Coordinates of C-alpha atoms and ligand atoms in Angstrom, one line a residue:
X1 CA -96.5 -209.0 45.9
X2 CA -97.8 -209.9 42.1
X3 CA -100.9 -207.9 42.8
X4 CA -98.4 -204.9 43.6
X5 CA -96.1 -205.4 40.5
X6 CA -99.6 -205.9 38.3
X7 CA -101.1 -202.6 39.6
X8 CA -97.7 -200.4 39.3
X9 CA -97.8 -202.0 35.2
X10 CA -100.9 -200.1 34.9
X11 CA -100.5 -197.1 36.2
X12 CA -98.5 -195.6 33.9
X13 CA -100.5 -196.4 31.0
X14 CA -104.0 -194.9 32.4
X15 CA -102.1 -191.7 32.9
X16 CA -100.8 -191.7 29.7
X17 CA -104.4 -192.4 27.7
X18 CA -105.5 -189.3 30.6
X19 CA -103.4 -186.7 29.6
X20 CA -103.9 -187.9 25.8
X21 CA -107.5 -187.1 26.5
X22 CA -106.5 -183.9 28.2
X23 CA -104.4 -182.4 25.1
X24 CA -106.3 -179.8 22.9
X25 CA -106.0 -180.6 19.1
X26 CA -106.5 -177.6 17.1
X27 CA -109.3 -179.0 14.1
X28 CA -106.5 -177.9 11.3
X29 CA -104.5 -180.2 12.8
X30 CA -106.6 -182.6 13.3
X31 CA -107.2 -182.4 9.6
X32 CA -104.0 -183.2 8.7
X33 CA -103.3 -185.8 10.7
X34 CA -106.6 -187.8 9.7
X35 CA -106.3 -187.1 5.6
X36 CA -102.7 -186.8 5.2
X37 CA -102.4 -190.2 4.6
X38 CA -104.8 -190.2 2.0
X39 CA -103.1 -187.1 0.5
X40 CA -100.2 -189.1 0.1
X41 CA -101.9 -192.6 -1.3
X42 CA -103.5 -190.3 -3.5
X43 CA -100.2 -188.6 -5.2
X44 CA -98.8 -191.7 -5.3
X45 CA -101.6 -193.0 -7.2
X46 CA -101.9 -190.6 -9.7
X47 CA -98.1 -190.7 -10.4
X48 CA -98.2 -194.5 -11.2
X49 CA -101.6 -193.3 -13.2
X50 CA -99.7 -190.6 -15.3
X51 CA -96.9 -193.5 -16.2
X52 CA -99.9 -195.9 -17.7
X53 CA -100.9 -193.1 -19.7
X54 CA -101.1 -194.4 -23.4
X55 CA -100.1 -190.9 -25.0
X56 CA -97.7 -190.1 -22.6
X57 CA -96.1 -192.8 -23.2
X58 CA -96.1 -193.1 -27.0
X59 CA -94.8 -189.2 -27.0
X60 CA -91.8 -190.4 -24.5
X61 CA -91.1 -192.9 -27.0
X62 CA -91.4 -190.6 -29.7
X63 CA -88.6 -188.1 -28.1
X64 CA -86.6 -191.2 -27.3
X65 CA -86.5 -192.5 -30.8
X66 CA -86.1 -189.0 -32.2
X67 CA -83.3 -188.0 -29.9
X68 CA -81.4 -191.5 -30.9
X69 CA -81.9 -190.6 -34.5
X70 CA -80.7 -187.6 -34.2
X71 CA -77.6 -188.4 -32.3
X72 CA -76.6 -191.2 -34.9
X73 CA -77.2 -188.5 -38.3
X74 CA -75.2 -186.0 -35.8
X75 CA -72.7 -188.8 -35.0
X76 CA -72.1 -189.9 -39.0
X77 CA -72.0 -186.1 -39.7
X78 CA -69.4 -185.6 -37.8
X79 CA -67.0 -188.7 -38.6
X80 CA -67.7 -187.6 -42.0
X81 CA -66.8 -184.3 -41.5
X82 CA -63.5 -185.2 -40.0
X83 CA -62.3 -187.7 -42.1
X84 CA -62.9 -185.2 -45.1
X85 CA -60.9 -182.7 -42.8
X86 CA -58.2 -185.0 -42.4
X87 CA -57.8 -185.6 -45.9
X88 CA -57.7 -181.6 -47.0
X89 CA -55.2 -181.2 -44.5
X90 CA -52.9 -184.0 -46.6
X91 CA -54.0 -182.2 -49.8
X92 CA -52.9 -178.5 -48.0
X93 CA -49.4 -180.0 -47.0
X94 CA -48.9 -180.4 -50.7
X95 CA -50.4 -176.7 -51.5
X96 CA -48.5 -175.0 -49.1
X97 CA -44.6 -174.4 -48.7
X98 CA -42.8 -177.1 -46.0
X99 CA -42.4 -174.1 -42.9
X100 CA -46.3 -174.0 -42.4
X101 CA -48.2 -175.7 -39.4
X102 CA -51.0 -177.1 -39.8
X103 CA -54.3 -177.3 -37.1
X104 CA -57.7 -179.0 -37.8
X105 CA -60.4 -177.6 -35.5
X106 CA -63.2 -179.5 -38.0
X107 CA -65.1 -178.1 -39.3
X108 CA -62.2 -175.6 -39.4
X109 CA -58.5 -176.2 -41.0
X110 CA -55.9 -173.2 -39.7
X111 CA -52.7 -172.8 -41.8
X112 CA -50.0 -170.7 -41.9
X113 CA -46.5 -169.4 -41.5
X114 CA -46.6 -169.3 -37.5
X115 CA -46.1 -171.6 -34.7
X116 CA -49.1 -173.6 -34.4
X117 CA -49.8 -172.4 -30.8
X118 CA -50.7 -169.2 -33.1
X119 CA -53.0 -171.1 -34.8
X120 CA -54.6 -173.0 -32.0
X121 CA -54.4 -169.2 -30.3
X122 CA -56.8 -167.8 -33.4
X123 CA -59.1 -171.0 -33.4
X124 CA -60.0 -170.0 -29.7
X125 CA -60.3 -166.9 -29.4
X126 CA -61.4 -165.6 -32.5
X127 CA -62.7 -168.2 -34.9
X128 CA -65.0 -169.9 -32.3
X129 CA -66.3 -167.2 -31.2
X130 CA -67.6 -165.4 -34.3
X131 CA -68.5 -168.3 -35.4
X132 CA -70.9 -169.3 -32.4
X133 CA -72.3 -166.0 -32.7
X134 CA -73.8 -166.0 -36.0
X135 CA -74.6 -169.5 -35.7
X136 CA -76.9 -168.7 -32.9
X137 CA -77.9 -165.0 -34.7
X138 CA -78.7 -166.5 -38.3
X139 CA -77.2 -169.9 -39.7
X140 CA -78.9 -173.1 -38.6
X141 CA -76.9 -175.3 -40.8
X142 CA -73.5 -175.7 -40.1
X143 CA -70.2 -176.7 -42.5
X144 CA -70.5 -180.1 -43.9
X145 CA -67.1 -179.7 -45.5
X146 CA -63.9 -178.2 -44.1
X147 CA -63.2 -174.4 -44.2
X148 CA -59.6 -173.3 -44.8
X149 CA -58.3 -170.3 -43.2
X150 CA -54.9 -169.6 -44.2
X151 CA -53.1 -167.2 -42.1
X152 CA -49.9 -165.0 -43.1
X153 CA -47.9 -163.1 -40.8
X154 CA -46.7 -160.0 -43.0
X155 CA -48.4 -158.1 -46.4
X156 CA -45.5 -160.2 -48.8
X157 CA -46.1 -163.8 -47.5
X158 CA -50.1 -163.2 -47.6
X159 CA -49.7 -161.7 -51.5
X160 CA -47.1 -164.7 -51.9
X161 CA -49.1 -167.1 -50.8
X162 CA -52.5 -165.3 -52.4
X163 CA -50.9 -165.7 -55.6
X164 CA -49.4 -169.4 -55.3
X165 CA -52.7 -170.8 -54.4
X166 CA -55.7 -169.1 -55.8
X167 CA -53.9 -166.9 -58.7
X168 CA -55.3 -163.7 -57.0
X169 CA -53.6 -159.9 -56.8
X170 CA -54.9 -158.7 -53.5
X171 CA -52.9 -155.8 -52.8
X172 CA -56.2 -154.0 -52.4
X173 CA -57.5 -156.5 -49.7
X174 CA -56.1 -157.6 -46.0
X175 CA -58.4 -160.8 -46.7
X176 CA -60.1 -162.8 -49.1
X177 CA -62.8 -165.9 -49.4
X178 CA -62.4 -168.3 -52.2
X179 CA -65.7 -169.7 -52.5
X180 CA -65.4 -172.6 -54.5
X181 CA -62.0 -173.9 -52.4
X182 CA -64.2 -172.6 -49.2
X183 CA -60.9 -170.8 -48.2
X184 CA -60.1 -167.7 -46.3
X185 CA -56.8 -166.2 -46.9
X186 CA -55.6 -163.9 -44.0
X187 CA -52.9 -161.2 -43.9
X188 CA -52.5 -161.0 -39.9
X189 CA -50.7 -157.9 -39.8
X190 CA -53.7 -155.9 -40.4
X191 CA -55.1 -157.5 -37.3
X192 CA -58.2 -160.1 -37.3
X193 CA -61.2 -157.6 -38.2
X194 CA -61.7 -158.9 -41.5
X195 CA -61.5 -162.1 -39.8
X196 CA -65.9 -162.0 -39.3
X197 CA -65.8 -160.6 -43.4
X198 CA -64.8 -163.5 -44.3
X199 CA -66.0 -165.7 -42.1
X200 CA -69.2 -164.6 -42.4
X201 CA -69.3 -165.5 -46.3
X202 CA -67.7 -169.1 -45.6
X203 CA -70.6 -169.8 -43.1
X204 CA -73.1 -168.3 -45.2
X205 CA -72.4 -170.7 -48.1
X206 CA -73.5 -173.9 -45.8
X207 CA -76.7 -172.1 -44.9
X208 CA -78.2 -169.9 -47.4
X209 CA -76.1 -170.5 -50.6
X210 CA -78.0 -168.6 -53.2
X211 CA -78.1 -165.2 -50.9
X212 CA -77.2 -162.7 -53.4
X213 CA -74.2 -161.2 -53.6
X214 CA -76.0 -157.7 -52.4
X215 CA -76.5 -159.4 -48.9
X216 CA -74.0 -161.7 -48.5
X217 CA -71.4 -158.0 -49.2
X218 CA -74.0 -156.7 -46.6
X219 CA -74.2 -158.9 -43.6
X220 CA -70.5 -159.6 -44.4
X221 CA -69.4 -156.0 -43.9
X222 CA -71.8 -155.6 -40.7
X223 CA -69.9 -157.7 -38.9
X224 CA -66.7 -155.9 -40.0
X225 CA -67.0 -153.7 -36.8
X226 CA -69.1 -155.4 -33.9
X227 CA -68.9 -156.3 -29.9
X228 CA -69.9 -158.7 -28.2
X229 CA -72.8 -158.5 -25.7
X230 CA -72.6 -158.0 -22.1
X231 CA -73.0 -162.3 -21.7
X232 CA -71.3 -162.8 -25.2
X233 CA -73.8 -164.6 -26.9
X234 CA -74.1 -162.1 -29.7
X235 CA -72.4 -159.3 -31.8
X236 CA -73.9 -156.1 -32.0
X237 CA -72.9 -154.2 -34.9
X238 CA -71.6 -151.0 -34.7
X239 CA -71.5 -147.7 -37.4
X240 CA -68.3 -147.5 -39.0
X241 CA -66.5 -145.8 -41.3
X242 CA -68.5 -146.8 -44.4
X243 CA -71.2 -145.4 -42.1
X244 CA -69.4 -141.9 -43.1
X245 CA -69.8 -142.6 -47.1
X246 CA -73.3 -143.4 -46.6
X247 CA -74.4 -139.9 -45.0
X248 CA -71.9 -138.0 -47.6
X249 CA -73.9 -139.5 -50.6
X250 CA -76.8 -138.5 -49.2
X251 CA -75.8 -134.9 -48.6
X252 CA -74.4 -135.2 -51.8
X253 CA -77.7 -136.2 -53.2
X254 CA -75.5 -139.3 -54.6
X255 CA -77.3 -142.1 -52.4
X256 CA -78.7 -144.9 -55.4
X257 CA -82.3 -146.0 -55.1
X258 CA -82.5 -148.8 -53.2
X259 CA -84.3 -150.9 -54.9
X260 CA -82.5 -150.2 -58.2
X261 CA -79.3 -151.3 -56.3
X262 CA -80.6 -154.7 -55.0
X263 CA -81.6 -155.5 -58.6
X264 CA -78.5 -155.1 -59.9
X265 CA -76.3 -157.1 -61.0
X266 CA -73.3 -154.6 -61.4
X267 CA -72.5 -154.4 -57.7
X268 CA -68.6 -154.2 -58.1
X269 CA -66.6 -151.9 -60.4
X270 CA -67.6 -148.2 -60.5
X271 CA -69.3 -147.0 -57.2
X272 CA -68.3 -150.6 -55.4
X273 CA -67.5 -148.4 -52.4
X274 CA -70.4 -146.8 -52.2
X275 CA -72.7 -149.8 -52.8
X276 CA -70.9 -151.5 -50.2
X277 CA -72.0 -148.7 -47.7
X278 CA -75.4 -149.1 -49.1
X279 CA -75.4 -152.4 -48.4
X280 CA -73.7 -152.2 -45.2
X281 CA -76.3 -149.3 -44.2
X282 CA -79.2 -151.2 -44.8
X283 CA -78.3 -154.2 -42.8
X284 CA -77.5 -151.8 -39.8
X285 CA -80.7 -150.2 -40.5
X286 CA -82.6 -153.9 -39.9
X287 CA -80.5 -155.1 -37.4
X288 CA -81.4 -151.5 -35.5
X289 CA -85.2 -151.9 -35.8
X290 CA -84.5 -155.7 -34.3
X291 CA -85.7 -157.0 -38.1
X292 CA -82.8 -158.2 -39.1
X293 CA -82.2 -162.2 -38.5
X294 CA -86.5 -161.9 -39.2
X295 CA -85.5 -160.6 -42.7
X296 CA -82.6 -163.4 -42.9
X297 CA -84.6 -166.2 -42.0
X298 CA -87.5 -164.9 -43.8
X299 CA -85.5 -164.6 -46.9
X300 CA -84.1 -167.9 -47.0
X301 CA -87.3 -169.8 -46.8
X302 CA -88.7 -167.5 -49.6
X303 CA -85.3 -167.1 -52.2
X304 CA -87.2 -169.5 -54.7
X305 CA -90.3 -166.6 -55.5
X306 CA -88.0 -163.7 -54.4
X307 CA -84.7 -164.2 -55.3
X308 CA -83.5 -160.5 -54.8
X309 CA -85.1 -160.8 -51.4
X310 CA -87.2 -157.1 -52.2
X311 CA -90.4 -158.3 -51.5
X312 CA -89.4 -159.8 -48.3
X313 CA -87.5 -156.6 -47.2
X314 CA -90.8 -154.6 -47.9
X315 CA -92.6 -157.1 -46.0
X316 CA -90.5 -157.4 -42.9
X317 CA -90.4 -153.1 -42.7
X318 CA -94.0 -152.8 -43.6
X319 CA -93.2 -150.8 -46.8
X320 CA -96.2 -150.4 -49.3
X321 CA -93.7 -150.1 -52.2
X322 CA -90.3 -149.5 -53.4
X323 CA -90.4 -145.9 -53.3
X324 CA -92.1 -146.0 -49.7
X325 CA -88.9 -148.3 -48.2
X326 CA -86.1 -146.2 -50.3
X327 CA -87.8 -143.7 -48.1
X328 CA -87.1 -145.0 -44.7
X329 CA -83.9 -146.3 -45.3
X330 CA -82.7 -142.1 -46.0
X331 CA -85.2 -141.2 -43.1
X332 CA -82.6 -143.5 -41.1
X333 CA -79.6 -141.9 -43.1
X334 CA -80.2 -139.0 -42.1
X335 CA -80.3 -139.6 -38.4
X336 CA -77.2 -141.1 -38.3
X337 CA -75.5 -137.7 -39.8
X338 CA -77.1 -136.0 -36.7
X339 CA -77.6 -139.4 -34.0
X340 CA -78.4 -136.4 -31.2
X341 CA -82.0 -135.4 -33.2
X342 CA -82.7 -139.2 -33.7
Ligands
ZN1 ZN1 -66.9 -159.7 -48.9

């Protein structure tokens, strides 16, 4: 009976090991089964390795320490960025008559004579937006101190209030910047367009404050009449109506020289409209050729040795000279008075 129970205990394990021995192994698989283990020892080893790496190491700490910096100057920036927010916003309730709601959206303080969903409405969907936009296209430092933007709901509140707070007649204008109170004042009723104007000079002033007043008019305008990409990231200019001016002059043979235009100082007063289409012109000319947040960036690091930003502009069109760039720049005139030839 034992002998029995011993000999049925066997049995199944012989015929196992026999049709082990019967199987056919293909040799990849063999492979894999006799140095995939080692595969896997050997990953692991070299990850551990990679860890005790001296200079990997000392860079993780480097970004580490870095990033910590940077959050804490980022951190103090912006406490100190609200706090002087929060203390315009007292001085502006003093400025401006009792009826007007206030909203801070640091680095932005919105004001005006309507409700402050209005306000909060604006912030959204216009402000931010422009203002993320050229960021991202040109400015790479942004407001350290508040920027006002003072909205009126019809032309005689917005010349009212124009008057009362910066002494300025601007029946001529549906918006103004007041650069040393870094203030936009904003007659609604004509819609936001002027809006980027403006908004374009205040952001300018944090990041490239001595642009001359030939560029700042420039970029300024450009982004008078723009849309926004297909994913919204950016605003493509478009022609507009100073577009028009531009080709008349020079069909008129009334275009000024270029160069003689960014060297002077006389931009307002006689011929303003036409140096602004100038002006406008040539930044549409860059930003068509894809040069233009080249030239911006190019001109900022290089204002100190060429402060009319000239040089720079020959540079970045690969103009030998004056004469040679004033020539492009009417080459590209002239195709927008006939786009279909261009
Ligand atoms: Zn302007």
């Amino acid at each position: 009976m034992l002998l029995k129970s011993i000999v049925d205990c066997r049995c199944p394990l012989e015929s196992a090991f026999r049709e082990f021995r019967s199987v056919s192994i293909s040799p990849a698989r063999l492979a894999v089964l006799a140095l995939g283990p080692f595969g896997i020892l050997a990953s692991t080893y070299a990850i551990c390795l990679s860890r005790h790496d001296p200079q990997a190491a000392a860079f993780a700490d480097q970004v580490t320490a870095a990033e910590t910096r940077g959050a804490k100057v980022q951190s103090v920036r912006q406490t100190l960025l609200l706090d002087a927010c929060h203390e315009r916003s007292r001085k502006l309730q003093g400025q401006l008559p009792a009826d007007f709601e206030i909203v801070c959206r640091a680095p932005f303080i919105l004001a005006g004579d309507v409700p402050a969903e209005r306000l909060a409405k604006l912030h959204e969907e216009a402000v931010l937006p422009l203002s993320r936009a050229l960021w991202r296209a040109f400015f790479d430092r942004k407001p350290d101190e508040p920027i006002v933007l003072v909205a009126l709901s019809d032309e005689a509140r917005y010349i009212q209030v124009a008057h009362d707070l910066d002494g300025y007649d601007v029946a001529a204008y549906a918006a103004y910047y007041n650069r040393k109170e870094r203030r936009i004042v904003l007659n609604l009723s004509h819609g936001t367009g002027t809006l980027a104007h403006e908004l374009s000079h205040a952001l300018v002033q944090s990041d490239f404050p001595e642009m001359p007043e030939w560029f700042d008019e420039g970029l300024a305008s450009l982004h008078e009449d723009t849309v926004y990409s297909a994913d919204g990231l950016l605003l493509i200019p478009q022609p507009n109506w100073r577009s028009r001016i531009l080709v008349d002059a020079l069909q008129a043979d009334e275009l000024p020289d270029l160069a003689t235009l960014i060297r002077t100082q006389s931009f307002r007063g006689e011929g303003e409209g036409l140096h602004y289409a100038c002006v406008r012109g040539l930044c549409l000319f860059l930003h068509q050729k894809g040069l233009l947040t080249h030239f911006y960036r190019k001109f900022r690091t290089e204002c100190a040795s060429d402060p009319t930003g000239l040089a720079t502009l020959r540079e970045v069109v690969g103009a030998t000279d004056d004469a040679a760039l004033d020539q492009e720049f009417r080459r590209w005139v002239f195709q927008q008075a006939s786009p279909a030839s261009s």
